[in-house]
Amino acid sequence: MKRVASAILPIIALDRKALATLHRQIYDAYRTGIVDQRLRPGQRVPSTRMLAAELGISRMPVLHAYAQLLAEGYFESRVGAGTLVCSSLPDQLSSREAQGARFAKVLSGPRPVSVRSSILPRGEPVLRRGWGAFGVGQVSVDQFPFQIWSGLVTRHSRRMDASSVHYGDQMGSRNFQETIATYLRTARAVACEAHQIMIVSGSQQALEVSARVLLDPGSRVWVEEPGYSLTRDVLAMAGCRLVPVPVDREGLDVAAGIKLCRKARAAFVTPSHQYPLGATMSASRRLQLLDWAQSSGSWIIEDDYDNEYRYDSLPIASLQGLDSQARVIYVGTFSKVLFPSLRLGYVVIPADLIDRFYAVRRAMDLGPPSFFQAVAADFIGEGHFARHIRRMRILYRERRSALVESIRSELDAPLEILGAQAGMHLAALLPPGISDQETTERAARLKLWLWPLSPSYLGKARQGFILGFGSTPAEEMPRAVRKLRSALHPS
Ligand SMILES: Cc1ncc(COP(=O)(O)O)c(C=O)c1O
């Protein structure tokens, strides 16, 4: 026999001294819950037996109340599913009316929020906006070794024991720290030991923890111009004063930064593959940046988000590995090399700051969930990760080339392409006179989701797009670019 899933108990406060009978009180509690939409159409309600037991009363009043709610159309019963809130509710309960009444009640009186939170842009989360042919940060779903991954998930679910269900270490599981340290020393020339690695929920949390440890309200901070808007959001939340420093073909213009604000507390940079224009920071700029940090007592936060995918040369060693003064906080992520919904990233912390990071992290969330650390550690340890990266590098190179080729062959006025040598996106600059925001709106009407470049700037913006190519097969690229052409040149 099919088991009916247990329903969640609603709040029903019974008053035995009240004049209203128990069955009336139960009826009223449900009716109000349904009218207020705390209980939603189709939602299961507990059986009469369970509710009576929970409320500590006989079943009779519950049976009466349910009978009445069924008779009046608030409840319905379905064979095999038990009793549910009716999926077509009586007319007078128009949802808009009920919602309006609820909001009117809530919205009176002052509703203060922090000034910092009101600076942040609201609306759709930026990384979900761009699903589709050119979505930024979308990995190739068709090629991920899900079979191997789910085998590891199954293995670890079968092994749950006291140590896997209790609080884990705040920095992350030792095994995963060791695995990442080996990987970073080998593949990224990061100078690190396992105990310096803090596992976080993606680079985003890494930036947040770093800001909380290193910066004060009012601290001046270099950010790349153009740059990653979610870094700027973290810094705005920390109350920092942003100093936009221009980037050119060699990456961040350090001399310009020094001229603008020598005494900045920190610089947030993407040296391997500048986001969004894609420059690789030159060796001389790296040394200049490290020199500046040392002489002005500043920090460098290196966001190394996609360097594993480099197409025309070997991966570039990290900036952190060049740093002999422990001025660099290195941030990495599994969002591109595995998949972003995992929310797994890491920070490599200078040894003298580990205690501070540890204390701040404790105030934030008591550490990362342990389950997927164990799965990812095995995925890497058993060699699947290295194989996956090798395969994806070939696949993404092909997709990248197909996109570049299609932009050149399918568009009437070819766009200038930047940053196509690495990662899973490139920047395409528009000719003068075309607005990226307007084109994005036109494209959305054609169901093509574009990421305009201009919001990556704090000051005067160049117009263009950040085009992701990770999730679009090479053979589909020309068609996607033709759609882009229709958005660029409306007939
Ligand atoms: C500059 C930059 N840093 C970091 C990330 C990844 O963020 P997370 O690790 O939080 O998914 C992205 C994703 O697109 C990015 O563009």
Coordinates of C-alpha atoms and ligand atoms in Angstrom, one line a residue:
M1 CA 0.0 0.0 0.0
K2 CA 1.2 3.5 -0.9
R3 CA 2.1 5.4 2.3
V4 CA 0.7 8.8 2.7
A5 CA 3.5 11.2 3.7
S6 CA 3.2 12.8 7.1
A7 CA 1.9 16.4 7.0
I8 CA 3.4 19.2 8.9
L9 CA 1.4 20.2 12.0
P10 CA -0.1 23.7 11.7
I11 CA -0.2 26.0 14.7
I12 CA -3.5 25.5 16.6
A13 CA -3.7 27.1 20.0
L14 CA -6.6 25.5 21.9
D15 CA -8.1 27.3 24.9
R16 CA -10.0 24.9 27.0
K17 CA -11.6 27.7 29.0
A18 CA -12.8 29.5 26.0
L19 CA -16.5 29.7 25.2
A20 CA -16.0 28.3 21.7
T21 CA -16.0 24.5 21.5
L22 CA -12.8 22.7 20.6
H23 CA -14.1 21.7 17.2
R24 CA -14.9 25.4 16.5
Q25 CA -11.4 26.4 17.5
I26 CA -9.9 23.9 15.2
Y27 CA -12.2 24.9 12.4
D28 CA -11.3 28.6 12.9
A29 CA -7.6 27.9 13.1
Y30 CA -7.7 26.1 9.7
R31 CA -10.0 28.6 8.1
T32 CA -7.9 31.6 9.2
G33 CA -4.7 29.8 8.1
I34 CA -6.2 29.2 4.6
V35 CA -7.6 32.7 4.3
D36 CA -4.3 34.2 5.3
Q37 CA -2.6 31.8 2.9
R38 CA -0.3 30.4 5.5
L39 CA -1.8 27.1 4.3
R40 CA -1.7 26.8 0.5
P41 CA -4.0 25.0 -1.9
G42 CA -3.0 21.4 -2.4
Q43 CA -1.0 21.3 0.9
R44 CA -1.5 18.2 2.9
V45 CA -3.0 18.4 6.5
P46 CA -2.4 15.9 9.3
S47 CA -4.8 13.0 9.8
T48 CA -7.4 13.4 12.4
R49 CA -5.8 10.8 14.5
M50 CA -2.4 12.5 14.4
L51 CA -3.8 15.9 15.1
A52 CA -5.8 14.7 18.1
A53 CA -2.8 13.0 19.5
E54 CA -0.6 16.1 19.1
L55 CA -3.2 18.4 20.6
G56 CA -3.9 15.9 23.5
I57 CA -7.6 15.7 22.9
S58 CA -10.1 13.1 21.8
R59 CA -10.6 12.5 18.1
M60 CA -14.2 13.6 18.1
P61 CA -13.8 17.4 17.9
V62 CA -11.1 17.0 15.2
L63 CA -13.4 14.8 13.1
H64 CA -16.2 17.4 13.5
A65 CA -14.0 20.2 12.4
Y66 CA -12.6 18.3 9.4
A67 CA -16.1 17.3 8.3
Q68 CA -17.2 20.9 8.3
L69 CA -14.1 22.1 6.5
L70 CA -14.7 19.4 3.9
A71 CA -18.3 20.4 3.5
E72 CA -17.5 24.1 3.1
G73 CA -14.9 23.3 0.4
Y74 CA -11.8 24.4 2.4
F75 CA -10.5 20.8 2.5
E76 CA -10.7 18.0 0.0
S77 CA -9.8 14.4 0.4
R78 CA -8.0 12.4 -2.2
V79 CA -7.6 8.6 -2.3
G80 CA -4.0 7.8 -1.5
A81 CA -3.1 11.3 -0.5
G82 CA -5.2 11.9 2.6
T83 CA -6.8 15.3 3.3
L84 CA -5.5 18.4 1.6
V85 CA -6.3 22.1 1.5
C86 CA -8.7 22.4 -1.4
S87 CA -6.9 23.2 -4.7
S88 CA -9.8 25.4 -5.9
L89 CA -10.7 27.6 -3.0
P90 CA -14.0 29.4 -2.5
D91 CA -14.3 32.6 -4.6
Q92 CA -14.3 35.1 -1.7
L93 CA -10.7 34.1 -0.9
S94 CA -9.2 35.8 -3.9
S95 CA -5.5 35.6 -3.4
R96 CA -4.8 39.2 -4.3
E97 CA -7.3 40.4 -1.7
A98 CA -5.9 38.2 1.0
Q99 CA -2.3 39.3 0.1
G100 CA -3.3 43.0 0.0
A101 CA -4.9 42.7 3.4
R102 CA -1.8 41.0 4.8
F103 CA 0.6 43.6 3.4
A104 CA -1.6 46.5 4.5
K105 CA -1.3 45.2 8.0
V106 CA 2.5 44.8 7.8
L107 CA 3.5 47.9 5.9
S108 CA 2.2 50.5 8.4
G109 CA 4.8 52.2 10.6
P110 CA 8.6 52.7 10.1
R111 CA 10.6 49.8 8.6
P112 CA 14.2 50.8 9.0
V113 CA 16.9 48.9 7.2
S114 CA 20.7 49.5 7.1
V115 CA 21.9 52.1 4.7
R116 CA 24.4 49.7 3.4
S117 CA 21.9 47.1 2.4
S118 CA 19.9 49.7 0.6
I119 CA 22.9 50.6 -1.6
L120 CA 22.9 47.1 -3.1
P121 CA 21.1 46.5 -6.4
R122 CA 17.9 44.6 -5.9
G123 CA 16.1 42.2 -8.2
E124 CA 17.1 39.1 -9.9
P125 CA 20.4 37.5 -8.8
V126 CA 23.0 38.4 -11.4
L127 CA 24.3 34.9 -12.0
R128 CA 20.9 33.4 -12.7
R129 CA 19.9 36.1 -15.2
G130 CA 21.8 34.8 -18.1
W131 CA 20.8 31.2 -18.7
G132 CA 20.8 30.3 -22.4
A133 CA 23.4 30.2 -25.2
F134 CA 25.7 32.9 -23.8
G135 CA 25.1 32.5 -20.0
V136 CA 28.1 33.5 -18.0
G137 CA 29.3 30.9 -15.5
Q138 CA 27.3 28.1 -17.1
V139 CA 29.3 24.9 -17.3
S140 CA 28.8 22.1 -19.8
V141 CA 26.0 20.0 -18.2
D142 CA 26.0 17.4 -21.0
Q143 CA 29.6 16.5 -20.4
F144 CA 29.8 16.3 -16.6
P145 CA 30.6 12.8 -15.3
F146 CA 27.4 12.6 -13.3
Q147 CA 27.6 8.8 -13.1
I148 CA 30.9 8.9 -11.2
W149 CA 29.7 11.8 -9.1
S150 CA 26.5 10.1 -8.1
G151 CA 28.4 6.9 -7.3
L152 CA 30.5 8.9 -4.8
V153 CA 27.4 10.6 -3.4
T154 CA 25.8 7.2 -2.8
R155 CA 29.0 5.9 -1.2
H156 CA 29.1 8.8 1.2
S157 CA 25.4 8.7 2.1
R158 CA 25.8 5.0 3.0
R159 CA 28.7 5.9 5.3
M160 CA 26.9 8.5 7.5
D161 CA 28.0 8.2 11.1
A162 CA 28.4 10.3 14.2
S163 CA 31.4 12.1 12.9
S164 CA 29.7 13.0 9.6
V165 CA 26.6 14.4 11.3
H166 CA 28.1 16.4 14.1
Y167 CA 29.6 19.9 13.6
G168 CA 32.6 19.7 11.4
D169 CA 35.7 21.8 11.5
Q170 CA 35.1 25.4 10.9
M171 CA 37.9 25.6 8.4
G172 CA 36.8 22.6 6.5
S173 CA 37.5 18.8 6.7
R174 CA 41.1 18.0 7.0
N175 CA 41.0 15.6 4.1
F176 CA 39.6 18.1 1.8
Q177 CA 42.1 20.8 2.9
E178 CA 44.9 18.4 2.2
T179 CA 43.5 17.6 -1.2
I180 CA 43.1 21.2 -2.2
A181 CA 46.6 22.1 -0.9
T182 CA 48.2 19.4 -3.0
Y183 CA 46.2 20.6 -6.0
L184 CA 47.1 24.3 -5.5
R185 CA 50.8 23.7 -4.9
T186 CA 51.0 21.5 -8.0
A187 CA 48.7 23.1 -10.5
R188 CA 48.7 26.8 -9.4
A189 CA 52.1 27.2 -7.8
V190 CA 50.3 28.5 -4.6
A191 CA 52.6 28.4 -1.6
C192 CA 50.4 26.8 1.1
E193 CA 49.9 24.1 3.7
A194 CA 46.6 22.4 4.4
H195 CA 45.9 24.3 7.6
Q196 CA 45.9 27.6 5.7
I197 CA 42.9 26.6 3.6
M198 CA 39.5 27.6 4.6
I199 CA 36.6 26.0 2.8
V200 CA 33.8 28.4 1.9
S201 CA 30.6 28.5 0.1
G202 CA 32.0 29.7 -3.2
S203 CA 34.4 32.7 -3.9
Q204 CA 31.6 35.0 -2.9
Q205 CA 31.9 33.9 0.8
A206 CA 35.6 34.1 0.5
L207 CA 35.4 37.7 -0.5
E208 CA 33.0 38.4 2.3
V209 CA 35.1 36.7 5.0
S210 CA 38.2 38.5 3.7
A211 CA 36.5 41.9 3.8
R212 CA 35.3 41.3 7.3
V213 CA 38.8 40.3 8.5
L214 CA 40.9 42.9 6.7
L215 CA 38.7 46.0 6.2
D216 CA 37.0 48.7 8.2
P217 CA 34.1 51.0 7.3
G218 CA 35.8 53.8 5.4
S219 CA 38.8 51.7 4.3
R220 CA 39.8 52.6 0.8
V221 CA 40.1 49.7 -1.6
W222 CA 41.3 49.3 -5.1
V223 CA 38.9 47.5 -7.4
E224 CA 39.4 46.8 -11.1
E225 CA 37.6 49.1 -13.5
P226 CA 35.8 47.4 -15.1
G227 CA 35.3 44.7 -12.6
Y228 CA 33.2 42.1 -10.9
S229 CA 30.0 43.7 -9.5
L230 CA 29.7 41.1 -6.7
T231 CA 33.1 42.1 -5.4
R232 CA 31.9 45.7 -5.3
D233 CA 28.7 44.6 -3.5
V234 CA 30.8 42.9 -0.7
L235 CA 32.9 46.0 -0.3
A236 CA 29.9 48.3 -0.3
M237 CA 28.3 46.1 2.5
A238 CA 31.6 46.5 4.4
G239 CA 31.3 50.3 4.2
C240 CA 34.5 50.6 2.2
R241 CA 35.4 53.5 -0.2
L242 CA 36.0 52.1 -3.6
V243 CA 38.9 53.3 -5.7
P244 CA 38.3 52.2 -9.3
V245 CA 41.7 51.5 -10.9
P246 CA 41.7 51.1 -14.8
V247 CA 42.8 47.9 -16.4
D248 CA 44.5 47.6 -19.8
R249 CA 46.0 44.8 -21.8
E250 CA 48.5 44.0 -18.9
G251 CA 45.8 43.9 -16.3
L252 CA 45.4 46.3 -13.4
D253 CA 47.3 49.6 -14.0
V254 CA 49.3 49.6 -10.7
A255 CA 50.9 53.0 -11.3
A256 CA 47.5 54.5 -11.9
G257 CA 46.3 52.9 -8.6
I258 CA 49.2 54.4 -6.7
K259 CA 48.5 57.8 -8.2
L260 CA 44.8 57.6 -7.2
C261 CA 45.4 56.2 -3.7
R262 CA 48.7 54.9 -2.5
K263 CA 47.5 54.2 1.0
A264 CA 44.6 51.9 0.0
R265 CA 44.1 49.1 2.5
A266 CA 43.6 46.4 -0.1
A267 CA 43.4 45.6 -3.8
F268 CA 40.9 43.1 -5.2
V269 CA 42.2 41.6 -8.4
T270 CA 41.7 38.8 -11.0
P271 CA 45.2 38.5 -12.4
S272 CA 44.9 35.3 -14.3
H273 CA 41.9 36.3 -16.4
Q274 CA 40.7 39.8 -15.6
Y275 CA 37.0 39.9 -15.1
P276 CA 35.4 40.9 -17.5
L277 CA 37.9 42.0 -20.1
G278 CA 40.1 39.0 -19.8
A279 CA 43.7 40.4 -19.7
T280 CA 46.3 38.3 -18.0
M281 CA 48.3 40.4 -15.6
S282 CA 51.9 40.8 -16.9
A283 CA 54.9 39.7 -14.8
S284 CA 56.1 43.3 -14.4
R285 CA 52.6 44.4 -13.1
R286 CA 52.5 41.5 -10.7
L287 CA 55.8 42.5 -9.2
Q288 CA 54.8 46.1 -9.1
L289 CA 51.6 45.2 -7.3
L290 CA 53.4 43.0 -4.7
D291 CA 55.9 45.9 -4.2
W292 CA 53.1 48.3 -3.6
A293 CA 51.4 46.0 -1.1
Q294 CA 54.6 45.5 0.8
S295 CA 55.6 49.2 0.9
S296 CA 52.2 50.5 1.8
G297 CA 51.2 47.7 4.1
S298 CA 48.2 46.7 2.0
W299 CA 46.5 43.4 1.2
I300 CA 45.9 41.8 -2.2
I301 CA 42.9 39.6 -2.7
E302 CA 43.6 37.4 -5.7
D303 CA 40.3 36.0 -7.1
D304 CA 41.5 33.1 -9.3
Y305 CA 38.1 32.0 -10.5
D306 CA 38.7 30.2 -13.8
N307 CA 42.4 29.8 -14.6
E308 CA 42.3 26.1 -15.0
Y309 CA 40.9 26.7 -18.5
R310 CA 43.6 28.3 -20.6
Y311 CA 43.7 27.5 -24.3
D312 CA 46.7 29.0 -26.0
S313 CA 49.3 28.6 -23.3
L314 CA 50.0 26.7 -20.1
P315 CA 48.1 27.9 -17.0
I316 CA 49.7 31.0 -15.4
A317 CA 51.1 30.6 -12.0
S318 CA 49.3 32.4 -9.2
L319 CA 50.3 35.8 -7.9
Q320 CA 50.2 34.4 -4.4
G321 CA 53.1 32.1 -5.3
L322 CA 55.3 35.1 -6.2
D323 CA 54.6 36.8 -2.9
S324 CA 57.4 36.4 -0.3
Q325 CA 55.7 38.7 2.2
A326 CA 52.4 36.9 2.8
R327 CA 50.4 39.9 1.5
V328 CA 48.1 37.9 -0.8
I329 CA 44.9 36.2 0.2
Y330 CA 44.2 33.6 -2.5
V331 CA 40.6 32.8 -3.4
G332 CA 39.5 29.9 -5.6
T333 CA 36.3 28.1 -6.5
F334 CA 34.8 24.9 -7.8
S335 CA 32.1 26.7 -9.7
K336 CA 33.8 26.5 -13.1
V337 CA 35.7 23.3 -12.7
L338 CA 32.8 21.3 -11.2
F339 CA 29.5 23.1 -11.1
P340 CA 28.3 26.3 -9.4
S341 CA 25.3 24.9 -7.4
L342 CA 27.9 23.0 -5.3
R343 CA 28.8 26.3 -3.6
L344 CA 32.3 25.2 -2.8
G345 CA 35.3 27.4 -2.8
Y346 CA 38.4 28.1 -0.7
V347 CA 40.6 30.8 0.7
V348 CA 44.3 30.4 1.3
I349 CA 45.1 32.5 4.3
P350 CA 48.5 33.9 5.3
A351 CA 49.6 31.9 8.4
D352 CA 49.5 34.9 10.8
L353 CA 45.9 35.6 9.9
I354 CA 44.4 32.2 10.3
D355 CA 43.1 32.9 13.8
R356 CA 41.4 36.0 12.7
F357 CA 39.7 34.3 9.7
Y358 CA 38.7 31.5 12.0
A359 CA 37.1 33.8 14.5
V360 CA 35.2 35.8 11.9
R361 CA 34.0 32.6 10.2
R362 CA 32.7 31.3 13.5
A363 CA 30.5 34.5 13.8
M364 CA 29.2 33.9 10.3
D365 CA 28.1 30.3 9.9
L366 CA 30.2 27.8 12.0
G367 CA 31.8 26.3 8.9
P368 CA 31.0 24.6 5.7
P369 CA 28.7 21.6 5.3
S370 CA 30.7 18.4 5.4
F371 CA 29.0 16.1 3.0
F372 CA 30.0 17.5 -0.4
Q373 CA 33.5 18.2 0.9
A374 CA 33.9 14.4 1.3
V375 CA 32.4 13.8 -2.1
A376 CA 34.6 16.4 -3.8
A377 CA 37.7 15.2 -2.0
D378 CA 37.2 11.7 -3.4
F379 CA 36.4 13.0 -6.8
I380 CA 39.7 14.8 -6.9
G381 CA 41.7 12.1 -5.0
E382 CA 40.6 9.4 -7.3
G383 CA 41.7 11.3 -10.4
H384 CA 38.3 12.2 -11.9
F385 CA 38.9 15.9 -11.4
A386 CA 42.1 16.0 -13.4
R387 CA 40.5 14.0 -16.2
H388 CA 37.4 16.2 -16.2
I389 CA 39.5 19.4 -16.4
R390 CA 41.5 17.9 -19.3
R391 CA 38.4 17.0 -21.2
M392 CA 36.7 20.3 -20.5
R393 CA 39.7 22.2 -21.6
I394 CA 39.4 20.6 -25.0
L395 CA 35.7 21.0 -25.1
Y396 CA 35.7 24.7 -24.0
R397 CA 38.5 25.5 -26.4
E398 CA 36.3 24.2 -29.2
R399 CA 33.3 26.1 -28.0
R400 CA 35.4 29.3 -27.6
S401 CA 36.7 28.9 -31.1
A402 CA 33.3 28.3 -32.5
L403 CA 32.0 31.5 -30.8
V404 CA 34.9 33.6 -32.0
E405 CA 34.5 32.2 -35.6
S406 CA 30.8 32.8 -35.6
I407 CA 31.2 36.4 -34.3
R408 CA 33.6 37.0 -37.2
S409 CA 31.5 35.3 -39.9
E410 CA 27.9 35.9 -38.9
L411 CA 27.9 39.5 -37.8
D412 CA 27.8 42.4 -40.3
A413 CA 30.1 44.6 -38.2
P414 CA 32.4 42.3 -36.3
L415 CA 32.8 42.9 -32.6
E416 CA 36.2 43.4 -31.0
I417 CA 36.9 40.3 -28.9
L418 CA 38.9 40.4 -25.7
G419 CA 39.9 37.8 -23.2
A420 CA 39.2 34.7 -25.3
Q421 CA 42.4 32.9 -24.3
A422 CA 41.1 31.5 -21.1
G423 CA 38.0 30.8 -19.0
M424 CA 34.4 30.2 -20.1
H425 CA 33.5 33.6 -21.4
L426 CA 34.9 36.4 -23.5
A427 CA 34.2 40.1 -23.8
A428 CA 32.9 41.4 -27.1
L429 CA 33.0 45.2 -27.6
L430 CA 30.3 47.0 -29.6
P431 CA 31.1 49.6 -32.3
P432 CA 30.3 53.2 -31.2
G433 CA 26.7 54.3 -31.1
I434 CA 25.2 50.9 -30.1
S435 CA 23.9 50.6 -26.5
D436 CA 24.5 47.3 -24.8
Q437 CA 21.5 47.7 -22.4
E438 CA 19.1 48.4 -25.3
T439 CA 20.4 45.5 -27.3
T440 CA 20.1 43.3 -24.2
E441 CA 16.4 44.3 -23.9
R442 CA 15.8 43.7 -27.6
A443 CA 17.5 40.3 -27.3
A444 CA 15.4 39.3 -24.3
R445 CA 12.3 39.8 -26.5
L446 CA 13.9 37.2 -28.8
K447 CA 14.5 34.9 -25.8
L448 CA 18.2 35.5 -26.0
W449 CA 19.7 36.5 -22.7
L450 CA 22.8 38.7 -22.8
W451 CA 25.0 40.2 -20.2
P452 CA 25.8 43.8 -21.0
L453 CA 29.3 44.9 -20.3
S454 CA 28.6 48.5 -19.2
P455 CA 27.3 47.6 -15.6
S456 CA 30.8 46.2 -14.9
Y457 CA 32.1 49.8 -14.9
L458 CA 31.8 52.3 -12.1
G459 CA 32.6 55.3 -14.3
K460 CA 32.5 55.9 -18.0
A461 CA 31.6 52.5 -19.6
R462 CA 32.5 50.8 -22.8
Q463 CA 29.5 49.1 -24.5
G464 CA 29.7 45.4 -25.2
F465 CA 28.7 42.0 -23.9
I466 CA 30.2 39.3 -21.7
L467 CA 29.5 36.2 -23.7
G468 CA 29.7 32.8 -21.9
F469 CA 30.3 29.8 -24.1
G470 CA 30.6 26.9 -21.6
S471 CA 27.2 25.4 -22.1
T472 CA 26.7 25.8 -25.8
P473 CA 27.9 23.1 -28.2
A474 CA 30.1 24.3 -31.0
E475 CA 27.6 23.4 -33.7
E476 CA 24.9 25.5 -32.1
M477 CA 27.1 28.6 -31.9
P478 CA 26.4 30.1 -35.4
R479 CA 22.7 30.0 -34.8
A480 CA 23.0 31.7 -31.4
V481 CA 25.2 34.4 -33.0
R482 CA 22.6 34.9 -35.8
K483 CA 20.1 35.6 -33.0
L484 CA 22.5 38.1 -31.6
R485 CA 22.7 39.7 -35.0
S486 CA 18.9 40.1 -35.1
A487 CA 19.1 41.9 -31.7
L488 CA 21.9 44.1 -32.9
H489 CA 20.2 45.0 -36.2
P490 CA 16.5 45.1 -35.7
S491 CA 14.7 45.1 -39.1
Ligands
LIG1 C1 35.3 37.3 -11.0 C2 34.5 36.1 -10.5 N1 34.8 35.6 -9.3 C3 34.2 34.5 -8.8 C4 33.2 33.9 -9.5 C5 32.6 32.6 -8.9 O1 31.9 32.8 -7.8 P1 31.4 31.6 -6.9 O2 32.6 30.8 -6.5 O3 30.9 32.3 -5.7 O4 30.4 30.8 -7.6 C6 32.8 34.3 -10.7 C7 31.7 33.7 -11.4 O5 31.3 34.0 -12.5 C8 33.5 35.5 -11.2 O6 33.2 35.9 -12.4

